[in-house]
PDB file of C-alpha atoms in Angstrom:
ATOM      1  CA  MET A 165     126.256  70.860  82.912  1.00  0.00           C
ATOM      2  CA  THR A 166     123.738  72.271  80.468  1.00  0.00           C
ATOM      3  CA  VAL A 167     124.311  73.595  76.977  1.00  0.00           C
ATOM      4  CA  ILE A 168     123.574  77.107  78.271  1.00  0.00           C
ATOM      5  CA  ASP A 169     126.299  76.715  80.913  1.00  0.00           C
ATOM      6  CA  ALA A 170     128.668  75.647  78.134  1.00  0.00           C
ATOM      7  CA  LEU A 171     127.704  78.635  76.002  1.00  0.00           C
ATOM      8  CA  TYR A 172     128.325  81.268  78.658  1.00  0.00           C
ATOM      9  CA  GLY A 173     131.144  79.398  80.392  1.00  0.00           C
ATOM     10  CA  SER A 174     133.109  78.912  77.192  1.00  0.00           C
ATOM     11  CA  GLN A 175     132.723  82.604  76.326  1.00  0.00           C
ATOM     12  CA  TYR A 176     134.058  83.565  79.772  1.00  0.00           C
ATOM     13  CA  TYR A 177     136.898  81.046  79.552  1.00  0.00           C
ATOM     14  CA  GLU A 178     138.045  82.182  76.088  1.00  0.00           C
ATOM     15  CA  LEU A 179     137.967  85.871  76.979  1.00  0.00           C
ATOM     16  CA  LYS A 180     139.815  85.276  80.248  1.00  0.00           C
ATOM     17  CA  ASN A 181     142.570  83.269  78.502  1.00  0.00           C
ATOM     18  CA  LYS A 182     143.057  86.018  75.920  1.00  0.00           C
ATOM     19  CA  GLY A 183     143.126  88.758  78.567  1.00  0.00           C
ATOM     20  CA  TYR A 184     139.950  90.526  77.421  1.00  0.00           C
ATOM     21  CA  ASP A 185     137.094  91.880  79.508  1.00  0.00           C
ATOM     22  CA  VAL A 186     135.232  88.766  80.666  1.00  0.00           C
ATOM     23  CA  GLN A 187     131.946  90.649  81.039  1.00  0.00           C
ATOM     24  CA  LYS A 188     131.766  90.850  77.236  1.00  0.00           C
ATOM     25  CA  GLY A 189     131.262  87.077  77.291  1.00  0.00           C
ATOM     26  CA  ARG A 190     127.757  87.655  78.589  1.00  0.00           C
ATOM     27  CA  LEU A 191     126.992  89.906  75.606  1.00  0.00           C
ATOM     28  CA  TYR A 192     128.508  87.451  73.125  1.00  0.00           C
ATOM     29  CA  GLY A 193     126.696  84.510  74.689  1.00  0.00           C
ATOM     30  CA  ASN A 194     123.388  86.383  74.602  1.00  0.00           C
ATOM     31  CA  LEU A 195     123.939  87.289  70.944  1.00  0.00           C
ATOM     32  CA  VAL A 196     124.744  83.704  69.947  1.00  0.00           C
ATOM     33  CA  PHE A 197     121.733  82.407  71.882  1.00  0.00           C
ATOM     34  CA  ALA A 198     119.416  85.039  70.365  1.00  0.00           C
ATOM     35  CA  ALA A 199     120.731  84.309  66.861  1.00  0.00           C
ATOM     36  CA  THR A 200     120.141  80.585  67.386  1.00  0.00           C
ATOM     37  CA  ILE A 201     116.570  81.207  68.499  1.00  0.00           C
ATOM     38  CA  MET A 202     115.974  83.485  65.516  1.00  0.00           C
ATOM     39  CA  ILE A 203     117.335  80.862  63.119  1.00  0.00           C
ATOM     40  CA  TYR A 204     114.920  78.275  64.492  1.00  0.00           C
ATOM     41  CA  LEU A 205     112.028  80.743  64.294  1.00  0.00           C
ATOM     42  CA  PHE A 206     112.763  81.258  60.601  1.00  0.00           C
ATOM     43  CA  VAL A 207     112.977  77.472  60.123  1.00  0.00           C
ATOM     44  CA  ILE A 208     109.529  77.136  61.721  1.00  0.00           C
ATOM     45  CA  VAL A 209     108.107  79.852  59.463  1.00  0.00           C
ATOM     46  CA  ILE A 210     109.543  78.162  56.357  1.00  0.00           C
ATOM     47  CA  ILE A 211     108.179  74.760  57.392  1.00  0.00           C
ATOM     48  CA  TRP A 212     104.827  76.357  58.152  1.00  0.00           C
ATOM     49  CA  ASN A 213     104.960  77.896  54.687  1.00  0.00           C
ATOM     50  CA  PHE A 214     105.425  74.425  53.144  1.00  0.00           C
ATOM     51  CA  ILE A 215     102.480  73.030  55.099  1.00  0.00           C
ATOM     52  CA  SER A 216      99.954  75.822  54.591  1.00  0.00           C
ATOM     53  CA  ASP A 217      99.511  77.926  51.469  1.00  0.00           C
ATOM     54  CA  ASP A 218      97.049  80.100  53.375  1.00  0.00           C
ATOM     55  CA  PHE A 219      99.822  81.096  55.761  1.00  0.00           C
ATOM     56  CA  THR A 220     101.905  82.410  52.866  1.00  0.00           C
ATOM     57  CA  LYS A 221      98.988  84.364  51.434  1.00  0.00           C
ATOM     58  CA  ASP A 222      98.069  85.833  54.816  1.00  0.00           C
ATOM     59  CA  LEU A 223     101.663  86.752  55.607  1.00  0.00           C
ATOM     60  CA  THR A 224     102.177  88.356  52.195  1.00  0.00           C
ATOM     61  CA  ARG A 225      98.914  90.283  52.480  1.00  0.00           C
ATOM     62  CA  PHE A 226      99.844  91.456  55.990  1.00  0.00           C
ATOM     63  CA  LEU A 227     103.330  92.610  54.943  1.00  0.00           C
ATOM     64  CA  ARG A 228     101.989  94.427  51.876  1.00  0.00           C
ATOM     65  CA  SER A 229      99.384  96.216  53.987  1.00  0.00           C
ATOM     66  CA  ILE A 230     102.168  97.517  56.219  1.00  0.00           C
ATOM     67  CA  PHE A 231     104.965  98.159  53.712  1.00  0.00           C
ATOM     68  CA  GLY A 232     103.203  98.535  50.396  1.00  0.00           C
ATOM     69  CA  ARG A 233     105.416  97.542  47.480  1.00  0.00           C
ATOM     70  CA  SER A 234     108.727  97.972  49.335  1.00  0.00           C
ATOM     71  CA  THR A 235     111.591  95.668  48.542  1.00  0.00           C
ATOM     72  CA  GLY A 236     112.187  92.479  50.479  1.00  0.00           C
ATOM     73  CA  LYS A 237     115.474  93.912  51.725  1.00  0.00           C
ATOM     74  CA  THR A 238     113.674  96.803  53.426  1.00  0.00           C
ATOM     75  CA  ILE A 239     111.034  94.534  54.898  1.00  0.00           C
ATOM     76  CA  GLY A 240     113.753  92.186  56.162  1.00  0.00           C
ATOM     77  CA  LYS A 241     115.557  94.998  57.948  1.00  0.00           C
ATOM     78  CA  VAL A 242     112.377  96.406  59.469  1.00  0.00           C
ATOM     79  CA  ILE A 243     111.267  93.005  60.737  1.00  0.00           C
ATOM     80  CA  ALA A 244     114.632  91.443  61.642  1.00  0.00           C
ATOM     81  CA  ILE A 245     116.123  94.287  63.667  1.00  0.00           C
ATOM     82  CA  PRO A 246     113.245  94.619  66.164  1.00  0.00           C
ATOM     83  CA  LEU A 247     112.823  90.834  66.245  1.00  0.00           C
ATOM     84  CA  ILE A 248     116.453  90.233  67.183  1.00  0.00           C
ATOM     85  CA  GLY A 249     116.180  93.059  69.731  1.00  0.00           C
ATOM     86  CA  ILE A 250     113.124  91.510  71.365  1.00  0.00           C
ATOM     87  CA  ILE A 251     114.674  88.035  71.374  1.00  0.00           C
ATOM     88  CA  TYR A 252     117.933  89.444  72.768  1.00  0.00           C
ATOM     89  CA  LEU A 253     116.031  91.204  75.556  1.00  0.00           C
ATOM     90  CA  ILE A 254     114.159  88.021  76.471  1.00  0.00           C
ATOM     91  CA  VAL A 255     117.361  85.966  76.407  1.00  0.00           C
ATOM     92  CA  SER A 256     119.269  88.482  78.513  1.00  0.00           C
ATOM     93  CA  LEU A 257     116.489  88.642  81.110  1.00  0.00           C
ATOM     94  CA  LEU A 258     115.805  84.902  81.339  1.00  0.00           C
ATOM     95  CA  PHE A 259     119.161  83.248  80.640  1.00  0.00           C
ATOM     96  CA  GLY A 260     121.899  85.851  80.331  1.00  0.00           C
ATOM     97  CA  SER A 261     121.593  87.894  83.500  1.00  0.00           C
ATOM     98  CA  LYS A 262     124.805  88.762  85.286  1.00  0.00           C
ATOM     99  CA  LYS A 263     124.034  86.350  88.119  1.00  0.00           C
ATOM    100  CA  ARG A 264     123.185  83.526  85.694  1.00  0.00           C
ATOM    101  CA  TYR A 265     126.342  84.275  83.666  1.00  0.00           C
ATOM    102  CA  GLU A 266     128.545  83.921  86.746  1.00  0.00           C
ATOM    103  CA  LYS A 267     126.745  80.722  87.780  1.00  0.00           C
ATOM    104  CA  SER A 268     127.205  79.304  84.272  1.00  0.00           C
ATOM    105  CA  TYR A 269     130.917  80.020  84.384  1.00  0.00           C
ATOM    106  CA  GLN A 270     131.223  78.331  87.793  1.00  0.00           C
ATOM    107  CA  ASN A 271     129.388  75.251  86.492  1.00  0.00           C
ATOM    108  CA  PHE A 272     131.608  75.246  83.405  1.00  0.00           C
ATOM    109  CA  SER A 273     134.850  75.597  85.360  1.00  0.00           C
ATOM    110  CA  ASN A 274     133.854  72.879  87.852  1.00  0.00           C
ATOM    111  CA  ALA A 275     132.990  70.363  85.129  1.00  0.00           C
ATOM    112  CA  SER A 276     135.400  67.767  83.814  1.00  0.00           C
ATOM    113  CA  GLN A 277     137.004  68.252  80.418  1.00  0.00           C
ATOM    114  CA  LYS A 278     134.846  65.475  78.960  1.00  0.00           C
ATOM    115  CA  GLU A 279     131.650  67.198  80.163  1.00  0.00           C
ATOM    116  CA  LYS A 280     132.875  70.510  78.749  1.00  0.00           C
ATOM    117  CA  ASP A 281     133.644  68.967  75.373  1.00  0.00           C
ATOM    118  CA  ASN A 282     130.281  67.167  75.222  1.00  0.00           C
ATOM    119  CA  ALA A 283     128.316  70.304  76.142  1.00  0.00           C
ATOM    120  CA  ILE A 284     130.241  72.484  73.688  1.00  0.00           C
ATOM    121  CA  GLY A 285     129.752  69.839  70.983  1.00  0.00           C
ATOM    122  CA  LYS A 286     125.996  69.843  71.615  1.00  0.00           C
ATOM    123  CA  MET A 287     125.937  73.642  71.558  1.00  0.00           C
ATOM    124  CA  VAL A 288     127.747  73.780  68.224  1.00  0.00           C
ATOM    125  CA  ALA A 289     125.572  70.975  66.812  1.00  0.00           C
ATOM    126  CA  ILE A 290     122.368  72.832  67.735  1.00  0.00           C
ATOM    127  CA  PHE A 291     123.582  75.982  65.983  1.00  0.00           C
ATOM    128  CA  VAL A 292     124.960  74.225  62.888  1.00  0.00           C
ATOM    129  CA  ILE A 293     121.874  72.017  62.445  1.00  0.00           C
ATOM    130  CA  GLY A 294     119.621  75.075  62.648  1.00  0.00           C
ATOM    131  CA  LEU A 295     121.765  76.984  60.173  1.00  0.00           C
ATOM    132  CA  LEU A 296     121.883  74.060  57.729  1.00  0.00           C
ATOM    133  CA  LEU A 297     118.116  73.576  58.014  1.00  0.00           C
ATOM    134  CA  LEU A 298     117.596  77.260  57.312  1.00  0.00           C
ATOM    135  CA  VAL A 299     119.823  77.203  54.239  1.00  0.00           C
ATOM    136  CA  ILE A 300     118.413  73.952  52.845  1.00  0.00           C
ATOM    137  CA  LEU A 301     114.789  74.935  53.447  1.00  0.00           C
ATOM    138  CA  SER A 302     115.361  78.412  52.020  1.00  0.00           C
ATOM    139  CA  ILE A 303     116.891  77.024  48.844  1.00  0.00           C
ATOM    140  CA  THR A 304     114.156  74.383  48.596  1.00  0.00           C
ATOM    141  CA  SER A 305     111.440  77.023  48.956  1.00  0.00           C
ATOM    142  CA  LEU A 306     112.787  78.786  45.861  1.00  0.00           C
ATOM    143  CA  PHE A 307     111.964  75.771  43.703  1.00  0.00           C
ATOM    144  CA  LEU A 308     108.513  74.917  45.090  1.00  0.00           C
TER     145      LEU A 308
END
């Protein structure tokens, strides 16, 4: 069983046990997957920023040419909302289709409890490591 099967299968399983609409598990799984991808994209940008000063200058110049002297909050909203939408669309088409969601749940339900626990542990570890990297690198970038 893959980590993706664990992601969608666990969403289905939790919603079914609580008596909620199990089709929402596909939406929730896609959102978690898209958020994880976005976190790692930001980690890559921050690391790239540490490696190349030219990247920072080019990115700043590009953003100022588009937004002028707008606040970072405005720029963040304008960039993050379409970015998460594009990533969500890609995730839902490639990994989170209805057919793939049902297949993931079947793989999850047919797996042993040990396999389920291992896959869910990996899934959580991937998300938490990315989030910790993002926080640590973001704080570090403030002091460099």
